[in-house]
Amino acid sequence: MKNVLSWILITFLTVSLLNNCFSNSVQKVTREKASFLAELRKLYSSGDSSQWPKPVLDPEARPYFSEIGHLPDIQYPADNPYSEDKAALGKILFFDPRLSQSNQIACASCHDPELGWCDNRTFSFGHDRQLGTRNAMSILNVAYARSLFWDGRAASLEDQSEMPIRDVREMNGHIDLAAGKIAKIKGYEILFEKAFGDKKVSKDRISKAIAAFERTIKSGTTKFDQFIDGKTDAYTDDELMGLHLFRTKAQCMNCHSSGYFSNNRFENIGTSLLGSKEEDLGRYLVSGKAEDAGSFRVPGLREVSRTGPWMHNGSMTTLAEVIQFYSRGNPEHSQKRSTVHNGMTLTSEKSGFVRLLDLTDEEISQLEAFLRTLSSKPERVPPPALPQ
């Protein structure tokens, strides 16, 4: 009996000691985590990005990298300077379906201000209810894009603004005929006179007015902007860790840098599906360079939580799905894919930026929390009255 009591006492003391050790260990880890988060919060909300931890970048990304931060001032082209009257005219034209052949489809049909200036569809409906072949990109912050469309076929907003008008799947019009229709509308005369000095209507003026308006479509202040400006309590711990992961382990900064959260380049992430019925040659169709097969423009991430579905083919419906795709390194595209186009064999090899990251479920959740802080409060933009 005495031996049994001794054994029980020894066991009790041993368990108590282990519990104390475990509790002390947990408390130590908790203190270290709290200290780490406090230091990150201090650095990232300092108002000075030079104090931030160094980003994790591949050597190939460094020449095109600039630190994330606020959106800079908009730069207007010399041949199309901004004026309030020109932008006002452009807004009306943007909402006017009479630019289309059917008089039913406007620019705003696919770029709805209440839907993040896109339409939240996989593919948009166009002329005669035809489906487009790519997801409609949001035009929020489009002033900061150096080329337009997923394949970069337009070098400026002035070029871009007329392309949907003449696209047979979209508005199925002709810019010259559209200009003729607008010129016959009496109510437009004073608007063109205010914007350009006389009543003349031309395709060039229509393009410039729409482009002038599109450059005004800019994000408001986000939680991210407030946090990096010194509002230290703007971020939760998960949002803070998401920011840190974005710049480090998740390696998002290889492509999504600058205040626009894009390097304005083209990357192949292995979604072109070459050799299948859904293949899309991407940038190659514009550049003609074999190495561009399957590459698409890197979109900016501001307002990303409002502009799904994502990817050029609208194939991903949640932000978590997008993050998981990059975390896994797109294993479905682990080998080169090929197709024959105009007698030429083209191969598509995904970028070295897309590789296994092996993020935990918690880290994926934290990254999503951070990405949601890049969206500003939606503004109601009432459609303008159309001239008669």
Coordinates of C-alpha atoms in Angstrom, one line a residue:
M1 CA 0.0 0.0 0.0
K2 CA 2.8 2.3 0.9
N3 CA 4.5 1.6 -2.5
V4 CA 1.3 2.4 -4.3
L5 CA 0.8 5.7 -2.6
S6 CA 4.4 6.6 -3.4
W7 CA 3.8 5.8 -7.0
I8 CA 0.7 7.8 -7.1
L9 CA 2.5 10.8 -5.6
I10 CA 5.4 10.6 -8.0
T11 CA 3.0 10.3 -10.9
F12 CA 1.0 13.3 -9.7
L13 CA 4.1 15.4 -9.2
T14 CA 5.4 14.4 -12.7
V15 CA 2.1 15.3 -14.4
S16 CA 2.0 18.6 -12.5
L17 CA 5.5 19.4 -13.6
L18 CA 4.8 18.6 -17.2
N19 CA 1.6 20.6 -17.2
N20 CA 3.5 23.6 -15.8
C21 CA 6.2 23.2 -18.4
F22 CA 3.6 23.0 -21.2
S23 CA 1.7 26.0 -19.8
N24 CA 4.9 28.0 -19.6
S25 CA 5.9 27.0 -23.1
V26 CA 2.5 28.0 -24.5
Q27 CA 2.7 31.3 -22.6
K28 CA 6.2 31.9 -24.0
V29 CA 5.0 31.3 -27.6
T30 CA 2.0 33.5 -27.0
R31 CA 4.2 36.3 -25.7
E32 CA 6.6 35.9 -28.6
K33 CA 3.8 36.0 -31.1
A34 CA 2.3 39.1 -29.5
S35 CA 5.7 40.8 -29.6
F36 CA 6.2 39.9 -33.2
L37 CA 2.8 41.2 -34.2
A38 CA 3.3 44.4 -32.2
E39 CA 6.6 45.0 -34.0
L40 CA 5.0 44.3 -37.5
R41 CA 2.2 46.7 -36.6
K42 CA 4.6 49.4 -35.6
L43 CA 6.7 49.0 -38.8
Y44 CA 3.8 48.7 -41.3
S45 CA 1.8 51.6 -39.8
S46 CA 4.8 53.9 -39.4
G47 CA 4.0 55.9 -42.5
D48 CA 7.5 55.1 -43.9
S49 CA 7.7 52.0 -46.1
S50 CA 11.5 52.1 -45.9
Q51 CA 11.0 50.7 -42.4
W52 CA 9.0 47.7 -43.6
P53 CA 10.5 44.2 -43.6
K54 CA 12.3 43.5 -46.9
P55 CA 10.0 41.9 -49.5
V56 CA 10.7 38.4 -50.8
L57 CA 11.4 38.8 -54.5
D58 CA 12.8 36.6 -57.3
P59 CA 15.7 38.2 -59.2
E60 CA 13.6 38.3 -62.3
A61 CA 11.0 40.5 -60.5
R62 CA 13.4 43.1 -59.2
P63 CA 13.7 45.3 -62.3
Y64 CA 10.0 45.8 -62.4
F65 CA 9.3 46.1 -58.7
S66 CA 8.1 49.2 -56.8
E67 CA 6.8 49.1 -53.2
I68 CA 3.0 48.8 -52.6
G69 CA 1.4 51.9 -51.2
H70 CA -1.0 54.6 -52.1
L71 CA -2.2 55.2 -55.7
P72 CA -0.1 58.1 -57.2
D73 CA -1.7 61.1 -59.0
I74 CA -3.2 60.3 -62.3
Q75 CA -1.1 61.3 -65.3
Y76 CA -3.1 62.6 -68.3
P77 CA -1.7 62.3 -71.9
A78 CA -0.6 65.5 -73.5
D79 CA -3.0 65.1 -76.4
N80 CA -6.0 64.5 -74.1
P81 CA -5.7 66.7 -71.0
Y82 CA -8.4 66.4 -68.4
S83 CA -11.4 68.8 -68.2
E84 CA -14.5 68.4 -66.2
D85 CA -16.7 69.0 -69.2
K86 CA -14.9 66.3 -71.2
A87 CA -15.2 63.8 -68.5
A88 CA -18.9 64.6 -68.1
L89 CA -19.4 64.0 -71.8
G90 CA -17.5 60.8 -71.6
K91 CA -19.7 59.6 -68.7
I92 CA -22.8 60.1 -70.8
L93 CA -21.3 58.3 -73.8
F94 CA -20.2 55.5 -71.5
F95 CA -23.8 54.9 -70.5
D96 CA -25.3 55.5 -74.0
P97 CA -26.4 52.3 -75.7
R98 CA -26.8 54.1 -79.0
L99 CA -23.1 53.6 -79.6
S100 CA -24.0 49.9 -80.3
Q101 CA -25.7 48.6 -83.5
S102 CA -28.7 47.4 -81.6
N103 CA -29.1 50.6 -79.4
Q104 CA -29.2 48.2 -76.5
I105 CA -25.6 47.8 -75.2
A106 CA -23.5 50.5 -73.6
C107 CA -20.0 50.4 -72.1
A108 CA -21.8 50.3 -68.7
S109 CA -23.6 47.1 -69.7
C110 CA -20.4 45.1 -68.9
H111 CA -18.8 47.7 -66.6
D112 CA -21.5 48.4 -64.0
P113 CA -20.5 50.8 -61.2
E114 CA -22.8 48.9 -58.8
L115 CA -20.8 45.7 -59.6
G116 CA -17.3 47.0 -59.1
W117 CA -17.3 48.4 -62.6
C118 CA -17.4 44.9 -64.1
D119 CA -20.4 42.6 -64.3
N120 CA -19.4 39.7 -61.9
R121 CA -20.2 37.2 -64.7
T122 CA -17.8 34.5 -66.1
F123 CA -18.3 36.0 -69.6
S124 CA -20.4 39.0 -70.5
F125 CA -23.4 39.0 -72.9
G126 CA -23.0 41.1 -75.9
H127 CA -24.7 41.7 -79.3
D128 CA -27.6 39.2 -79.8
R129 CA -26.8 37.7 -76.4
Q130 CA -23.5 36.4 -77.7
L131 CA -21.1 35.4 -74.9
G132 CA -17.7 37.0 -74.8
T133 CA -14.5 34.9 -74.8
R134 CA -12.8 36.4 -71.7
N135 CA -13.9 37.8 -68.4
A136 CA -14.7 41.5 -68.4
M137 CA -12.0 43.3 -66.4
S138 CA -13.0 46.0 -64.0
I139 CA -12.1 49.5 -65.1
L140 CA -11.5 50.7 -61.5
N141 CA -8.1 52.4 -61.4
V142 CA -7.7 51.7 -65.2
A143 CA -5.8 55.0 -65.5
Y144 CA -2.8 53.1 -64.0
A145 CA -2.7 50.3 -66.5
R146 CA 0.0 50.7 -69.2
S147 CA -1.9 48.5 -71.7
L148 CA -5.5 47.4 -71.8
F149 CA -7.4 44.1 -72.1
W150 CA -6.1 40.8 -70.9
D151 CA -3.8 40.6 -73.9
G152 CA -2.7 44.3 -73.9
R153 CA -3.9 44.9 -77.4
A154 CA -4.7 48.5 -76.6
A155 CA -1.8 50.8 -75.7
S156 CA -4.0 53.6 -74.3
L157 CA -7.5 54.2 -73.0
E158 CA -8.2 56.2 -76.1
D159 CA -7.5 53.1 -78.2
Q160 CA -9.4 50.9 -75.9
S161 CA -12.6 52.9 -75.7
E162 CA -13.5 52.2 -79.3
M163 CA -12.6 48.5 -79.5
P164 CA -15.7 47.2 -77.8
I165 CA -17.9 49.3 -80.1
R166 CA -16.7 47.5 -83.2
D167 CA -16.3 44.1 -81.6
V168 CA -18.9 41.8 -83.3
R169 CA -19.5 39.9 -80.0
E170 CA -19.8 43.1 -77.9
M171 CA -21.5 46.1 -79.4
N172 CA -21.2 45.1 -83.0
G173 CA -21.0 48.6 -84.2
H174 CA -18.6 50.7 -86.2
I175 CA -17.0 53.7 -84.6
D176 CA -17.6 55.9 -87.7
L177 CA -21.3 54.9 -87.8
A178 CA -21.6 55.3 -84.0
A179 CA -20.2 58.8 -84.4
G180 CA -22.7 59.6 -87.1
K181 CA -25.6 58.4 -84.8
I182 CA -24.3 60.6 -82.0
A183 CA -23.9 63.6 -84.3
K184 CA -27.6 63.4 -85.2
I185 CA -28.7 63.7 -81.6
K186 CA -29.4 67.4 -81.0
G187 CA -28.8 67.2 -77.2
Y188 CA -25.1 66.3 -77.7
E189 CA -24.2 69.5 -79.5
I190 CA -23.8 71.6 -76.4
L191 CA -21.9 68.8 -74.6
F192 CA -19.3 68.5 -77.4
E193 CA -19.0 72.3 -77.6
K194 CA -18.3 72.5 -73.9
A195 CA -15.8 69.7 -74.0
F196 CA -13.9 70.5 -77.2
G197 CA -14.8 74.1 -78.2
D198 CA -17.2 73.4 -81.0
K199 CA -20.1 71.0 -81.9
K200 CA -18.2 68.7 -84.1
V201 CA -18.7 65.0 -83.3
S202 CA -15.9 62.6 -84.4
K203 CA -14.7 59.1 -83.4
D204 CA -11.5 60.7 -82.0
R205 CA -13.5 63.0 -79.7
I206 CA -15.8 60.2 -78.6
S207 CA -12.7 58.1 -77.7
K208 CA -11.0 60.9 -75.9
A209 CA -14.2 61.8 -73.9
I210 CA -14.8 58.2 -72.8
A211 CA -11.1 57.8 -71.9
A212 CA -11.2 61.1 -69.9
F213 CA -14.2 59.8 -67.9
E214 CA -12.6 56.3 -67.3
R215 CA -9.5 58.0 -65.8
T216 CA -11.7 59.4 -63.1
I217 CA -12.8 55.9 -61.9
K218 CA -10.5 55.6 -59.0
S219 CA -10.6 53.7 -55.7
G220 CA -11.4 55.7 -52.6
T221 CA -9.4 55.4 -49.4
T222 CA -9.2 51.8 -48.2
K223 CA -8.5 50.3 -44.8
F224 CA -5.0 49.5 -46.2
D225 CA -4.4 53.2 -47.0
Q226 CA -5.5 54.2 -43.5
F227 CA -3.3 51.6 -41.8
I228 CA -0.1 52.4 -43.6
D229 CA -0.7 56.1 -42.9
G230 CA -0.6 55.5 -39.1
K231 CA -4.0 54.2 -38.1
T232 CA -2.5 51.4 -36.2
D233 CA -5.7 49.9 -35.0
A234 CA -7.3 49.8 -38.4
Y235 CA -6.0 46.2 -39.0
T236 CA -6.9 43.1 -37.1
D237 CA -4.0 40.7 -36.4
D238 CA -5.1 38.4 -39.3
E239 CA -5.1 41.4 -41.7
L240 CA -1.7 42.4 -40.5
M241 CA -0.3 38.9 -41.0
G242 CA -1.9 38.8 -44.4
L243 CA -0.1 41.9 -45.4
H244 CA 3.2 40.5 -44.1
L245 CA 2.6 37.1 -45.9
F246 CA 1.7 39.0 -49.1
R247 CA 5.1 40.7 -49.1
T248 CA 7.1 37.6 -47.9
K249 CA 6.2 33.9 -47.8
A250 CA 3.4 34.1 -50.3
Q251 CA 5.7 36.0 -52.8
C252 CA 2.8 37.9 -54.3
M253 CA 5.1 40.9 -54.7
N254 CA 6.8 39.3 -57.7
C255 CA 3.8 40.4 -59.8
H256 CA 1.6 42.5 -57.6
S257 CA 3.6 45.6 -56.6
S258 CA 3.2 49.4 -56.7
G259 CA 0.3 51.4 -55.5
Y260 CA -1.8 49.8 -58.3
F261 CA -0.8 46.3 -57.0
S262 CA 0.4 45.2 -60.4
N263 CA 3.8 45.3 -62.2
N264 CA 1.9 46.0 -65.5
R265 CA 3.5 43.0 -67.2
F266 CA 2.3 39.8 -68.7
E267 CA 2.7 36.5 -67.0
N268 CA 1.9 32.9 -67.8
I269 CA 0.3 31.2 -64.7
G270 CA -0.7 28.1 -66.6
T271 CA -4.4 28.8 -67.2
S272 CA -4.3 29.1 -71.0
L273 CA -5.4 25.4 -71.5
L274 CA -3.4 25.0 -74.7
G275 CA -4.4 22.0 -76.7
S276 CA -8.0 22.0 -75.4
K277 CA -11.2 23.4 -76.7
E278 CA -10.9 26.3 -74.2
E279 CA -7.4 27.2 -75.2
D280 CA -6.5 30.9 -75.2
L281 CA -3.2 32.1 -76.6
G282 CA -3.3 35.3 -74.7
R283 CA -0.6 37.9 -75.4
Y284 CA 0.7 35.9 -78.3
L285 CA -2.3 36.9 -80.4
V286 CA -1.1 40.5 -80.1
S287 CA 2.7 40.2 -80.0
G288 CA 3.2 37.2 -82.3
K289 CA 6.0 36.1 -80.1
A290 CA 6.0 32.4 -79.3
E291 CA 7.2 33.0 -75.8
D292 CA 4.0 35.0 -75.1
A293 CA 1.7 32.0 -75.7
G294 CA -0.6 31.7 -72.7
S295 CA 0.5 35.0 -71.0
F296 CA -2.0 37.5 -69.7
R297 CA -1.8 41.0 -68.2
V298 CA -1.3 41.1 -64.4
P299 CA -4.4 42.8 -63.0
G300 CA -4.2 45.3 -60.2
L301 CA -5.5 44.0 -56.9
R302 CA -7.2 47.1 -55.5
E303 CA -10.9 46.4 -55.2
V304 CA -10.2 42.7 -55.9
S305 CA -12.9 41.5 -53.4
R306 CA -15.5 43.2 -55.5
T307 CA -14.5 42.1 -59.0
G308 CA -14.9 38.4 -59.2
P309 CA -15.0 35.9 -60.7
W310 CA -11.3 35.9 -61.3
M311 CA -8.7 35.0 -64.0
H312 CA -9.0 35.7 -67.8
N313 CA -11.7 33.0 -68.1
G314 CA -13.5 33.8 -64.9
S315 CA -12.8 30.2 -63.7
M316 CA -12.4 31.0 -60.0
T317 CA -15.3 32.1 -57.9
T318 CA -13.8 32.8 -54.4
L319 CA -10.7 34.6 -53.3
A320 CA -9.7 31.5 -51.2
E321 CA -9.8 29.5 -54.4
V322 CA -7.4 31.9 -56.1
I323 CA -5.0 31.9 -53.1
Q324 CA -5.1 28.1 -52.9
F325 CA -4.3 28.0 -56.7
Y326 CA -1.1 29.9 -56.1
S327 CA -0.3 28.0 -52.9
R328 CA -0.3 24.8 -54.8
G329 CA 1.7 26.3 -57.6
N330 CA -0.9 25.2 -60.2
P331 CA 0.1 21.5 -60.2
E332 CA -2.3 20.8 -63.1
H333 CA 0.1 22.7 -65.3
S334 CA 3.3 20.9 -64.1
Q335 CA 4.4 20.2 -67.7
K336 CA 4.6 22.1 -70.9
R337 CA 1.4 22.2 -73.0
S338 CA 1.4 22.7 -76.8
T339 CA -0.9 23.6 -79.6
V340 CA -0.7 24.3 -83.3
H341 CA -1.7 27.7 -84.5
N342 CA -1.5 28.8 -88.1
G343 CA 0.9 25.9 -88.8
M344 CA 3.2 26.9 -85.9
T345 CA 3.6 24.7 -82.8
L346 CA 3.3 26.7 -79.7
T347 CA 4.2 25.7 -76.2
S348 CA 3.0 27.2 -72.9
E349 CA 5.3 27.0 -69.9
K350 CA 4.1 28.6 -66.7
S351 CA 6.2 31.3 -65.0
G352 CA 8.7 30.4 -62.4
F353 CA 6.8 32.7 -60.1
V354 CA 4.1 30.0 -59.9
R355 CA 5.4 27.3 -57.7
L356 CA 4.5 25.4 -54.6
L357 CA 4.2 27.7 -51.5
D358 CA 2.4 25.2 -49.2
L359 CA 0.5 27.9 -47.3
T360 CA -1.4 26.7 -44.3
D361 CA -5.2 27.1 -44.1
E362 CA -4.6 29.9 -41.5
E363 CA -2.2 31.7 -43.8
I364 CA -4.7 31.4 -46.7
S365 CA -7.4 32.9 -44.5
Q366 CA -5.0 35.7 -43.4
L367 CA -4.1 36.6 -47.0
E368 CA -7.8 36.8 -48.0
A369 CA -8.4 39.0 -45.0
F370 CA -5.7 41.4 -46.2
L371 CA -6.9 41.4 -49.8
R372 CA -10.3 42.5 -48.6
T373 CA -8.7 45.6 -47.0
L374 CA -7.8 46.7 -50.5
S375 CA -11.4 47.5 -51.4
S376 CA -12.9 50.9 -50.7
K377 CA -16.5 51.7 -49.9
P378 CA -18.6 51.5 -53.1
E379 CA -20.0 54.8 -54.4
R380 CA -23.3 55.0 -56.0
V381 CA -23.0 56.3 -59.6
P382 CA -26.5 57.1 -60.9
P383 CA -26.8 56.8 -64.7
P384 CA -26.9 60.2 -66.4
A385 CA -29.8 61.4 -68.4
L386 CA -29.2 60.7 -72.1
P387 CA -29.4 63.6 -74.6
Q388 CA -32.3 63.6 -77.0

